[in-house]
Short mmCIF file of C-alpha atoms in Angstrom, two decimals:
data_model
loop_
_atom_site.label_atom_id
_atom_site.label_comp_id
_atom_site.label_asym_id
_atom_site.label_seq_id
_atom_site.Cartn_x
_atom_site.Cartn_y
_atom_site.Cartn_z
CA MET A 1 123.56 83.74 -12.98
CA HIS A 2 122.45 82.34 -9.56
CA HIS A 3 122.78 85.09 -7.06
CA SER A 4 124.68 82.93 -4.41
CA GLU A 5 127.32 81.97 -6.90
CA SER A 6 127.64 85.76 -8.39
CA GLY A 7 130.92 87.30 -8.04
CA LEU A 8 129.49 90.86 -8.32
CA ARG A 9 130.72 93.30 -5.77
CA VAL A 10 127.95 94.34 -3.16
CA LEU A 11 129.40 97.91 -2.51
CA GLU A 12 128.84 100.04 -5.46
CA GLU A 13 128.91 103.96 -5.30
CA GLY A 14 125.71 105.49 -6.39
CA ARG A 15 123.61 102.13 -5.57
CA THR A 16 124.42 100.61 -2.27
CA CYS A 17 126.72 103.40 -1.06
CA TRP A 18 127.40 107.08 -1.29
CA ARG A 19 131.06 107.03 -1.02
CA LEU A 20 133.92 104.44 -1.08
CA ALA A 21 137.12 105.73 0.76
CA ARG A 22 140.22 104.30 2.26
CA ALA A 23 140.59 103.94 5.99
CA ASP A 24 144.19 104.03 7.30
CA ARG A 25 142.93 102.22 10.51
CA LEU A 26 139.51 100.72 11.40
CA ALA A 27 138.34 99.38 14.79
CA VAL A 28 135.00 97.62 15.55
CA ILE A 29 134.23 98.81 19.18
CA VAL A 30 131.76 96.75 21.24
CA ASP A 31 129.67 98.39 23.91
CA ALA A 32 129.77 102.00 25.04
CA ALA A 33 132.33 101.67 27.90
CA ALA A 34 134.90 101.28 25.32
CA TYR A 35 133.47 103.85 22.83
CA PHE A 36 133.05 106.58 25.44
CA ALA A 37 136.68 106.11 26.73
CA ALA A 38 138.00 106.09 22.99
CA ALA A 39 135.97 109.15 22.15
CA LYS A 40 137.23 111.02 25.23
CA ALA A 41 140.85 110.13 24.40
CA ALA A 42 140.29 111.22 20.87
CA ILE A 43 138.55 114.42 21.45
CA LEU A 44 141.39 115.39 23.85
CA GLN A 45 143.68 115.50 20.99
CA ALA A 46 141.53 117.58 18.61
CA ARG A 47 142.90 120.89 17.33
CA HIS A 48 140.41 122.46 15.06
CA THR A 49 136.76 120.99 15.15
CA VAL A 50 134.72 118.19 16.78
CA PHE A 51 131.29 117.31 15.45
CA LEU A 52 128.92 115.38 17.52
CA ILE A 53 125.97 114.36 15.38
CA GLY A 54 123.33 112.21 16.93
CA TRP A 55 119.85 111.28 17.88
CA ASP A 56 120.39 112.20 21.56
CA PHE A 57 123.05 113.57 23.94
CA ASP A 58 122.96 113.73 27.72
CA LEU A 59 125.64 116.03 29.15
CA SER A 60 125.29 114.52 32.68
CA ILE A 61 126.67 110.98 31.71
CA GLY A 62 129.93 109.80 32.91
CA LEU A 63 132.19 108.61 30.08
CA GLU A 64 134.80 106.59 31.95
CA ARG A 65 133.24 105.07 34.97
CA THR A 66 135.63 102.45 35.95
CA ASN A 67 139.03 104.08 35.50
CA PRO A 68 138.70 107.84 34.50
CA MET A 69 141.55 109.94 33.35
CA PRO A 70 143.10 111.94 36.18
CA GLY A 71 142.50 115.64 36.08
CA VAL A 72 140.04 115.44 33.34
CA PRO A 73 136.32 115.88 33.99
CA ASP A 74 134.18 112.79 33.18
CA GLU A 75 130.77 114.30 32.66
CA LEU A 76 130.16 114.81 29.04
CA GLY A 77 129.25 118.44 29.39
CA SER A 78 132.23 119.34 31.57
CA PHE A 79 134.57 117.32 29.54
CA LEU A 80 133.64 119.25 26.40
CA ALA A 81 134.16 122.52 28.20
CA GLU A 82 137.55 121.47 29.44
CA ALA A 83 138.50 120.28 25.83
CA VAL A 84 138.08 123.72 24.33
CA LYS A 85 139.79 125.35 27.23
CA ARG A 86 142.74 123.20 26.74
CA ARG A 87 142.80 124.05 22.79
CA PRO A 88 142.20 127.78 22.26
CA GLY A 89 141.41 127.18 18.51
CA LEU A 90 139.04 124.37 19.09
CA ARG A 91 135.41 124.54 18.25
CA VAL A 92 132.87 121.83 19.30
CA PHE A 93 129.64 121.52 17.18
CA VAL A 94 126.68 119.55 18.66
CA LEU A 95 123.66 118.65 16.61
CA ARG A 96 120.75 116.68 18.32
CA TRP A 97 117.40 115.54 16.86
CA ASP A 98 115.14 118.22 18.29
CA LEU A 99 112.22 115.90 19.24
CA SER A 100 114.30 113.41 21.25
CA PHE A 101 113.25 115.30 24.37
CA LEU A 102 109.85 113.94 23.80
CA LYS A 103 110.97 110.49 24.34
CA PHE A 104 113.51 111.47 27.03
CA PRO A 105 112.22 114.74 28.41
CA PHE A 106 114.68 115.48 31.18
CA ARG A 107 117.77 116.12 29.21
CA ALA A 108 120.64 118.38 30.42
CA THR A 109 120.55 121.00 27.53
CA LEU A 110 120.56 124.01 29.66
CA PRO A 111 124.20 123.53 31.00
CA LEU A 112 125.42 123.33 27.52
CA LYS A 113 123.70 126.44 26.26
CA LEU A 114 125.42 128.18 29.26
CA LEU A 115 128.74 126.82 28.06
CA ASP A 116 127.94 128.07 24.67
CA TRP A 117 127.50 131.72 26.02
CA LEU A 118 130.32 131.33 28.44
CA LEU A 119 132.83 130.10 26.07
CA GLY A 120 132.09 132.55 23.29
CA LYS A 121 130.44 130.02 20.74
CA ARG A 122 133.31 127.79 20.85
CA ILE A 123 130.87 125.09 21.80
CA ASP A 124 127.73 125.34 19.53
CA PHE A 125 124.76 123.47 20.28
CA ARG A 126 121.80 123.14 17.96
CA LEU A 127 118.55 121.15 17.51
CA ASP A 128 118.01 119.48 14.25
CA HIS A 129 114.36 119.88 13.02
CA GLU A 130 114.97 119.80 9.28
CA HIS A 131 112.94 116.38 8.55
CA PRO A 132 109.62 115.56 7.32
CA MET A 133 106.79 115.30 9.84
CA GLY A 134 107.28 111.96 11.63
CA ALA A 135 110.76 111.38 10.62
CA CYS A 136 113.77 111.73 13.05
CA HIS A 137 117.52 112.16 12.79
CA HIS A 138 119.06 108.94 13.63
CA GLN A 139 122.71 109.09 12.77
CA LYS A 140 125.36 108.60 15.44
CA ILE A 141 128.59 110.35 14.19
CA VAL A 142 131.59 111.78 16.00
CA VAL A 143 134.27 113.58 13.60
CA ILE A 144 137.46 115.12 14.90
CA ASP A 145 139.55 117.34 12.57
CA ASP A 146 138.33 115.28 9.58
CA CYS A 147 141.29 112.91 10.54
CA LEU A 148 139.34 110.46 12.69
CA ALA A 149 135.68 109.52 13.02
CA PHE A 150 133.21 107.21 15.01
CA CYS A 151 130.29 105.97 13.32
CA GLY A 152 127.75 103.27 14.43
CA GLY A 153 124.88 102.70 16.80
CA ILE A 154 125.89 104.13 20.13
CA ASP A 155 124.31 107.24 21.39
CA MET A 156 126.17 109.53 23.89
CA THR A 157 123.30 109.54 26.40
CA ASP A 158 122.01 107.72 29.44
CA TYR A 159 121.22 104.12 29.93
CA ARG A 160 123.99 103.20 27.26
CA TRP A 161 127.06 102.64 29.22
CA ASP A 162 128.10 98.90 29.72
CA THR A 163 130.78 96.47 29.03
CA PRO A 164 130.93 93.20 27.11
CA ALA A 165 130.85 91.36 30.37
CA HIS A 166 127.19 92.59 31.05
CA ARG A 167 127.60 91.96 34.75
CA ASP A 168 124.40 91.54 36.68
CA ASP A 169 123.92 94.37 39.05
CA ASP A 170 127.06 96.23 37.80
CA PRO A 171 127.50 99.19 40.09
CA HIS A 172 128.49 101.38 37.37
CA ARG A 173 125.56 100.76 35.21
CA ILE A 174 123.62 103.69 36.78
CA ASP A 175 122.34 106.97 35.49
CA ARG A 176 120.31 109.54 37.32
CA GLY A 177 120.53 107.35 40.53
CA ARG A 178 118.75 104.55 38.71
CA ALA A 179 120.08 101.12 37.71
CA TYR A 180 119.22 100.05 34.20
CA GLN A 181 119.40 96.79 32.25
CA PRO A 182 122.44 95.44 30.41
CA TRP A 183 123.00 97.18 27.12
CA HIS A 184 124.68 95.73 24.05
CA ASP A 185 125.94 98.11 21.22
CA VAL A 186 128.44 98.42 18.42
CA THR A 187 130.23 101.29 16.88
CA THR A 188 133.44 101.80 14.63
CA CYS A 189 136.35 104.05 14.73
CA LEU A 190 138.47 105.02 11.62
CA THR A 191 141.05 107.43 10.22
CA GLY A 192 142.15 108.51 6.85
CA GLU A 193 140.05 109.63 3.77
CA ALA A 194 136.87 107.79 5.21
CA ALA A 195 137.07 109.91 8.35
CA GLY A 196 137.13 113.10 5.94
CA ALA A 197 134.05 111.82 4.05
CA LEU A 198 132.12 111.41 7.36
CA GLY A 199 133.29 115.08 8.05
CA GLU A 200 131.84 116.26 4.82
CA LEU A 201 128.55 114.39 5.80
CA ALA A 202 128.58 115.88 9.24
CA ARG A 203 129.04 119.42 7.95
CA GLU A 204 126.19 118.95 5.38
CA ARG A 205 124.11 117.78 8.16
CA TRP A 206 124.87 120.78 10.19
CA ARG A 207 124.27 123.17 7.08
CA ARG A 208 120.88 121.71 6.42
CA ALA A 209 119.79 121.90 10.20
CA THR A 210 121.32 125.47 10.85
CA GLY A 211 121.79 127.15 7.41
CA GLU A 212 125.48 127.54 8.53
CA ALA A 213 128.11 126.31 6.00
CA LEU A 214 131.34 125.41 7.67
CA PRO A 215 134.57 124.93 5.87
CA PRO A 216 136.75 121.83 6.29
CA PRO A 217 139.53 122.02 9.08
CA LYS A 218 142.91 122.40 8.60
CA ALA A 219 145.05 119.36 8.36
CA ALA A 220 145.94 117.98 11.77
CA ALA A 221 147.95 115.22 13.18
CA PRO A 222 146.30 111.67 13.60
CA CYS A 223 144.51 111.36 16.92
CA TRP A 224 143.98 107.55 17.27
CA PRO A 225 143.33 106.54 20.81
CA GLU A 226 146.51 104.81 22.05
CA HIS A 227 144.64 101.90 23.87
CA LEU A 228 142.48 101.20 20.87
CA SER A 229 143.88 98.19 18.42
CA PRO A 230 142.82 98.74 14.90
CA ASP A 231 141.18 95.50 13.50
CA LEU A 232 142.11 96.48 9.87
CA THR A 233 144.61 98.82 8.18
CA ASP A 234 144.48 100.41 4.81
CA VAL A 235 141.04 99.10 3.95
CA GLU A 236 138.28 100.50 1.61
CA VAL A 237 135.17 101.49 3.48
CA ALA A 238 131.70 102.23 2.13
CA ILE A 239 129.41 104.91 3.76
CA ALA A 240 125.79 104.30 3.03
CA ARG A 241 122.86 106.61 3.91
CA THR A 242 119.16 106.89 4.32
CA GLU A 243 117.71 110.30 4.02
CA PRO A 244 113.97 111.06 3.37
CA ALA A 245 112.97 113.41 0.48
CA TYR A 246 112.42 116.92 2.04
CA GLY A 247 111.66 119.98 0.10
CA GLU A 248 113.36 120.51 -3.35
CA ALA A 249 116.83 120.38 -2.23
CA GLN A 250 116.81 116.90 -0.51
CA PRO A 251 115.97 113.95 -2.84
CA GLU A 252 115.27 110.54 -1.29
CA ILE A 253 118.18 108.38 -0.55
CA ARG A 254 117.83 104.79 0.09
CA GLU A 255 121.49 103.45 -0.09
CA ILE A 256 121.11 101.43 3.12
CA GLU A 257 118.03 99.51 1.87
CA ALA A 258 119.89 98.81 -1.33
CA LEU A 259 122.94 97.68 0.70
CA TYR A 260 120.85 95.20 2.85
CA LEU A 261 119.02 93.62 -0.16
CA ALA A 262 122.29 93.30 -2.22
CA ALA A 263 124.10 91.69 0.81
CA ILE A 264 121.32 89.18 1.39
CA ARG A 265 121.27 88.20 -2.28
CA ALA A 266 125.10 87.64 -2.18
CA ALA A 267 125.16 85.40 0.96
CA ARG A 268 126.30 81.99 0.28
CA HIS A 269 126.45 80.30 3.72
CA THR A 270 125.66 82.59 6.61
CA ILE A 271 123.81 85.90 7.39
CA TYR A 272 124.39 87.17 10.99
CA ILE A 273 122.37 89.98 12.23
CA GLU A 274 122.23 92.20 15.18
CA THR A 275 119.23 94.68 15.26
CA GLN A 276 117.32 96.69 17.79
CA TYR A 277 114.15 96.09 15.67
CA PHE A 278 113.21 93.36 13.14
CA ALA A 279 110.19 94.93 11.25
CA SER A 280 111.10 95.68 7.66
CA HIS A 281 108.85 93.98 5.36
CA ARG A 282 111.22 94.33 2.23
CA ILE A 283 114.19 92.75 4.32
CA ALA A 284 111.91 89.80 5.62
CA ASP A 285 110.70 89.19 2.00
CA ALA A 286 114.47 89.18 0.75
CA LEU A 287 115.29 86.68 3.67
CA ALA A 288 112.20 84.52 2.99
CA LYS A 289 113.24 84.04 -0.52
CA ARG A 290 116.69 82.82 0.62
CA LEU A 291 115.15 80.49 3.01
CA GLN A 292 113.13 78.72 0.46
CA GLU A 293 116.33 77.74 -1.66
CA GLU A 294 117.45 74.29 -1.44
CA ASN A 295 121.03 75.57 -0.51
CA GLY A 296 120.36 79.01 0.86
CA PRO A 297 122.28 80.53 3.75
CA GLU A 298 121.65 80.14 7.47
CA ILE A 299 120.12 83.23 8.94
CA VAL A 300 120.73 84.19 12.61
CA VAL A 301 119.15 87.34 14.11
CA ILE A 302 120.08 88.62 17.54
CA ASN A 303 117.38 90.82 19.00
CA PRO A 304 116.19 92.23 22.36
CA ARG A 305 113.21 90.24 24.03
CA SER A 306 111.27 93.42 24.04
CA ALA A 307 111.44 97.11 23.23
CA VAL A 308 112.44 99.59 25.86
CA GLY A 309 109.06 101.43 26.05
CA TRP A 310 105.35 100.33 25.93
CA LEU A 311 104.69 102.30 22.88
CA GLU A 312 107.73 100.87 20.92
CA GLU A 313 106.70 97.22 21.94
CA GLU A 314 103.28 97.73 20.62
CA VAL A 315 104.50 99.11 17.14
CA MET A 316 107.83 97.12 16.64
CA GLY A 317 107.16 94.27 18.82
CA SER A 318 103.92 93.51 17.12
CA ALA A 319 105.55 93.81 13.53
CA ARG A 320 108.34 91.42 14.71
CA ALA A 321 105.86 88.81 15.87
CA VAL A 322 104.29 88.94 12.47
CA LEU A 323 107.33 88.74 10.53
CA VAL A 324 109.00 85.85 12.66
CA ARG A 325 105.99 83.64 12.18
CA ASP A 326 105.88 84.31 8.56
CA LEU A 327 109.48 83.64 8.15
CA ALA A 328 109.14 80.49 10.18
CA LYS A 329 106.51 79.16 7.65
CA GLN A 330 108.86 80.10 4.65
CA ASP A 331 111.78 78.20 6.50
CA ARG A 332 111.63 74.96 4.70
CA HIS A 333 115.05 73.62 5.58
CA GLY A 334 115.30 75.01 9.18
CA ARG A 335 118.00 77.56 8.54
CA PHE A 336 116.48 80.53 10.39
CA ARG A 337 116.81 81.36 14.25
CA ILE A 338 116.21 84.59 16.22
CA TYR A 339 117.77 84.59 19.71
CA THR A 340 117.63 87.03 22.62
CA PRO A 341 120.74 87.47 24.86
CA VAL A 342 120.57 87.03 28.67
CA THR A 343 123.18 87.67 31.43
CA LYS A 344 124.67 84.99 33.84
CA GLY A 345 121.82 85.77 36.16
CA GLY A 346 119.38 85.36 33.51
CA GLU A 347 118.68 89.26 33.04
CA ASP A 348 117.61 90.20 29.46
CA ILE A 349 120.45 92.30 27.79
CA TYR A 350 119.00 95.00 25.50
CA VAL A 351 120.38 94.80 21.83
CA HIS A 352 120.87 98.11 20.46
CA ALA A 353 123.60 97.10 18.00
CA LYS A 354 123.10 97.29 14.30
CA VAL A 355 125.41 94.84 12.81
CA VAL A 356 125.45 92.62 9.66
CA ALA A 357 128.00 89.95 8.77
CA VAL A 358 127.68 88.05 5.46
CA ASP A 359 129.85 84.90 5.22
CA ASP A 360 133.25 86.14 5.44
CA ARG A 361 132.65 88.77 2.70
CA LEU A 362 131.02 91.76 4.19
CA LEU A 363 130.72 93.53 7.41
CA ARG A 364 128.22 96.42 8.06
CA VAL A 365 127.91 98.58 11.24
CA GLY A 366 125.79 101.54 11.50
CA SER A 367 122.72 103.37 12.85
CA SER A 368 119.96 101.58 10.79
CA ASN A 369 117.66 99.10 12.34
CA LEU A 370 115.77 96.42 10.42
CA ASN A 371 112.59 98.36 10.30
CA ASN A 372 110.90 100.46 7.58
CA ARG A 373 111.76 103.83 9.04
CA SER A 374 115.45 103.19 8.76
CA MET A 375 114.96 102.17 5.02
CA GLY A 376 113.48 105.54 3.87
CA LEU A 377 112.00 107.89 6.74
CA ASP A 378 114.62 108.48 9.21
CA THR A 379 118.14 109.97 8.55
CA GLU A 380 120.95 107.11 8.97
CA CYS A 381 124.56 106.39 8.25
CA ASP A 382 126.12 103.05 8.00
CA LEU A 383 129.72 101.89 7.20
CA ALA A 384 130.61 98.56 5.18
CA VAL A 385 133.91 96.55 4.39
CA GLU A 386 133.71 93.95 1.69
CA ALA A 387 136.47 91.39 1.12
CA GLY A 388 137.29 90.32 -2.42
CA ALA A 389 138.03 86.72 -3.58
CA GLY A 390 141.70 87.29 -4.01
CA GLN A 391 144.58 86.31 -1.82
CA ALA A 392 145.14 90.02 -1.04
CA ASP A 393 141.86 90.10 0.83
CA ARG A 394 142.44 87.08 2.98
CA LYS A 395 143.13 89.32 6.01
CA VAL A 396 139.73 91.16 5.57
CA ARG A 397 137.94 87.95 5.21
CA GLN A 398 139.61 86.66 8.55
CA VAL A 399 138.75 89.88 10.34
CA ILE A 400 134.91 89.72 9.19
CA THR A 401 134.69 86.29 10.55
CA ALA A 402 136.57 87.08 13.81
CA ILE A 403 134.34 90.06 14.63
CA ARG A 404 131.24 87.87 13.88
CA ASP A 405 132.42 85.19 16.09
CA ARG A 406 133.61 87.66 18.80
CA LEU A 407 129.95 88.92 18.94
CA ILE A 408 128.30 85.46 18.92
CA ALA A 409 130.88 84.27 21.60
CA GLU A 410 130.25 87.13 23.68
CA HIS A 411 126.41 86.56 23.66
CA LEU A 412 127.01 82.65 24.62
CA GLY A 413 129.27 83.65 27.35
CA VAL A 414 132.09 81.37 25.85
CA ALA A 415 135.62 82.01 24.83
CA GLN A 416 136.00 82.80 21.02
CA GLU A 417 138.24 79.98 20.49
CA ARG A 418 135.72 77.58 21.76
CA LEU A 419 133.17 78.88 19.47
CA ALA A 420 135.65 78.48 16.57
CA ALA A 421 136.23 75.12 17.46
CA THR A 422 132.66 74.17 17.51
CA LEU A 423 131.94 75.89 14.27
CA ALA A 424 134.74 73.70 12.62
CA THR A 425 133.17 70.48 14.31
CA GLU A 426 129.84 71.73 12.79
CA HIS A 427 131.27 72.26 9.47
CA GLY A 428 130.73 76.04 9.82
CA SER A 429 126.95 76.04 10.61
CA MET A 430 126.11 78.96 12.95
CA ILE A 431 122.96 77.26 14.13
CA ARG A 432 124.24 74.10 15.17
CA ALA A 433 127.27 75.74 16.76
CA ILE A 434 125.01 78.02 18.89
CA GLU A 435 122.56 75.20 19.73
CA ARG A 436 125.51 73.14 20.94
CA LEU A 437 126.78 75.94 23.32
CA ARG A 438 123.83 77.79 24.44
CA ARG A 439 122.29 76.84 27.82
CA ASP A 440 118.90 77.32 29.42
CA ASP A 441 120.51 79.10 32.47
CA GLY A 442 123.54 81.39 32.76
CA ARG A 443 124.90 83.82 30.15
CA SER A 444 123.42 82.60 26.97
CA LEU A 445 121.12 83.19 23.69
CA ILE A 446 117.51 82.12 24.16
CA PRO A 447 115.31 81.22 21.37
CA PHE A 448 112.64 84.15 20.78
CA GLU A 449 109.08 83.20 21.28
CA PRO A 450 106.70 85.41 19.45
CA PRO A 451 103.80 86.53 21.63
CA GLU A 452 100.14 85.97 20.80
CA LEU A 453 98.92 89.15 19.29
CA THR A 454 95.37 90.72 19.47
CA GLU A 455 93.44 91.55 16.29
CA ALA A 456 94.32 95.27 16.69
CA GLU A 457 97.96 94.46 17.17
CA VAL A 458 97.98 92.49 14.00
CA ALA A 459 96.24 95.09 12.08
CA MET A 460 98.68 97.71 13.40
CA ALA A 461 101.85 95.59 12.24
CA GLU A 462 100.23 94.95 8.91
CA SER A 463 99.49 98.55 8.36
CA ARG A 464 102.86 99.66 8.98
CA LEU A 465 101.20 102.85 10.31
CA LEU A 466 104.00 103.95 12.70
CA ASP A 467 106.75 102.28 10.85
CA PRO A 468 106.31 103.71 7.40
CA ASP A 469 109.28 103.94 4.86
CA ARG A 470 108.18 107.28 3.43
CA PRO A 471 106.60 110.53 4.98
CA GLU A 472 103.55 110.34 3.02
CA ARG A 473 102.78 106.93 4.41
CA MET A 474 102.45 108.09 7.85
CA ALA A 475 98.63 107.64 8.04
CA PRO A 476 96.57 108.97 4.97
CA GLU A 477 96.63 105.82 2.95
CA PHE A 478 94.86 103.79 5.33
CA GLY A 479 91.97 105.86 5.57
CA GLU A 480 90.11 103.91 2.86
CA ARG A 481 90.82 100.63 4.76
CA LEU A 482 89.08 101.35 7.96
CA THR A 483 86.38 98.58 7.52
CA LEU A 484 87.62 96.68 10.58
CA PRO A 485 87.05 97.76 13.98
CA SER A 486 90.51 96.43 14.96
CA LEU A 487 92.17 98.47 12.19
CA ARG A 488 90.19 101.64 13.27
CA THR A 489 91.42 101.06 16.95
CA ALA A 490 94.91 100.65 15.35
CA LEU A 491 94.87 103.90 13.40
CA GLY A 492 93.64 105.70 16.51
CA ILE A 493 96.52 104.48 18.58
CA GLY A 494 98.80 105.33 15.69
CA LEU A 495 97.60 108.93 15.36
CA VAL A 496 97.98 109.61 18.96
CA ALA A 497 101.43 108.25 18.83
CA ALA A 498 102.51 109.85 15.63
CA ALA A 499 101.33 113.25 16.87
CA GLY A 500 103.69 112.90 19.89
CA ILE A 501 101.03 113.31 22.57
CA ALA A 502 102.71 114.13 25.75
CA ALA A 503 100.69 111.73 28.00
CA ALA A 504 101.73 108.68 25.72
CA VAL A 505 105.28 109.69 25.69
CA ALA A 506 105.47 110.30 29.36
CA LEU A 507 103.95 106.80 30.01
CA ALA A 508 106.46 105.34 27.83
CA ARG A 509 109.18 107.06 29.64
CA ARG A 510 107.87 105.97 33.04
CA ARG A 511 107.55 102.26 31.91
CA ALA A 512 110.89 102.23 30.25
CA GLU A 513 112.44 103.75 33.33
CA ALA A 514 110.82 101.17 35.52
CA SER A 515 111.89 98.37 33.44
CA ARG A 516 115.44 99.73 33.50
CA SER A 517 115.67 100.52 37.11
CA ARG A 518 114.42 97.25 38.54
CA PRO A 519 115.37 98.65 42.23
CA ALA A 520 114.60 95.10 43.73
CA ARG A 521 117.76 93.47 42.05
CA TYR A 522 116.22 93.55 38.46
CA ALA A 523 113.32 91.52 39.81
CA ARG A 524 111.37 90.07 36.79
CA PRO A 525 109.24 86.91 36.20
CA PRO A 526 111.57 83.92 35.67
CA ARG A 527 111.89 82.67 32.04
CA ASN A 528 109.37 79.96 31.07
CA PRO A 529 107.35 78.71 28.08
CA ASP A 530 104.72 81.18 28.86
CA ARG A 531 106.74 84.29 29.82
CA HIS A 532 104.67 86.57 27.57
CA ALA A 533 101.44 85.72 29.48
CA ARG A 534 102.10 88.43 31.89
CA ALA A 535 102.46 91.07 29.07
CA ARG A 536 99.28 89.81 27.55
CA ARG A 537 97.33 90.16 30.67
CA ASP A 538 98.69 93.82 31.14
CA ARG A 539 97.56 94.76 27.71
CA ALA A 540 94.17 93.20 28.36
#
């Protein structure tokens, strides 16, 4: 049977997901301003436990910067202390990847440790180091009393807060006294059985990281934020994971990769992707096969113009340039586009979201990027909803389409109704609708232009040295292939970076902060056909 005509389900326990569970309510939240406000409102209703499981946390960030709750501290650390003071039986568990401080070394961890001592262990802060060498914990999960959970791509850390308006020079988009570039992100909020399953996952992650087994909390009343409107009610949600093999007790789990591949195979008309990185060779191969088909789906990828730091751009940016050029060669029918979003003033919007929408059939939001690490090396968690073909699933199909269109319309700076009308005029073609609505100035989507790469950068990208999908592939297998000087150079760069040399990390930090702060009103070169020339000169 031709896969685009297959009626087989994409979501299948034990293959493309870990667990299928009902959610009483499910909302897709766009950008951190709305997420931080919703999380704050929900945590204030917690009675027993709050789990904050993430790649990074910064206790100094403001959660509600435009209209904070009266009488409630707004900085994350002070807010958590206030929450446990208000609820005598409440405990807060914070688990952060233990090497995130290398990338962002100036974290406010000491105040939380003091709070831990002062509040009699009712706020428990731990660092998660139970990973293979070179791997990281990348899940972004908040679970409250096992009755409500948030899961997606947004970290509770600095340089994340923004609104869908992505205003140029927004006075609230400042952390540590520095302005930073607009930031696009997505997460989910859900209640019911699915939230309880995420609670189980959070406690298991805590047990592996700390050795402490925690019991499930007592039943608690729902704590849905009043201002948050659910997109779906009484819907089945899939939870998919990536976990690297680690010791005898932790086998490799690649449900997320299986989910991506199955979703790509199942697509009939459109595949819409938002991702921080675009570097997975297996995903690119699967997309290339669909592009070669006579009647395959259109594929639109939304990506940041460049990675945040110099080191990430050298690794992930080079891999993306190679994959995009390869996909362009396979795109026989003109059905592939990759765009980067910009603000009204032409400032790049950083895309940190991890979203996939396939036709009106499947929506996936999570922590995993389209790079090799997210498929097998780093610890990830994604959620997915799949609509059936029957009349009962009509609402789910409508919501999947509406969320995709909401995201595209936001990037184009147009009303969602106008996008829907244009899609109808263009017979459902995302590419033709985007091309009709986008513009070369103002809020819009700009076609991504891969930069020219040096021989060493191509060798780095093709070796996948710093973007492996398994721990054992971090470096050794490339030792026998060091015949080219360029590959020897790439390996040298890779080993330095993989070892976490402080000088390289500090350099990435400084350059990232400099690009974010843009003290002179985000000054940058104007967009033009040779906008990557400056970056090439800098590398040279």
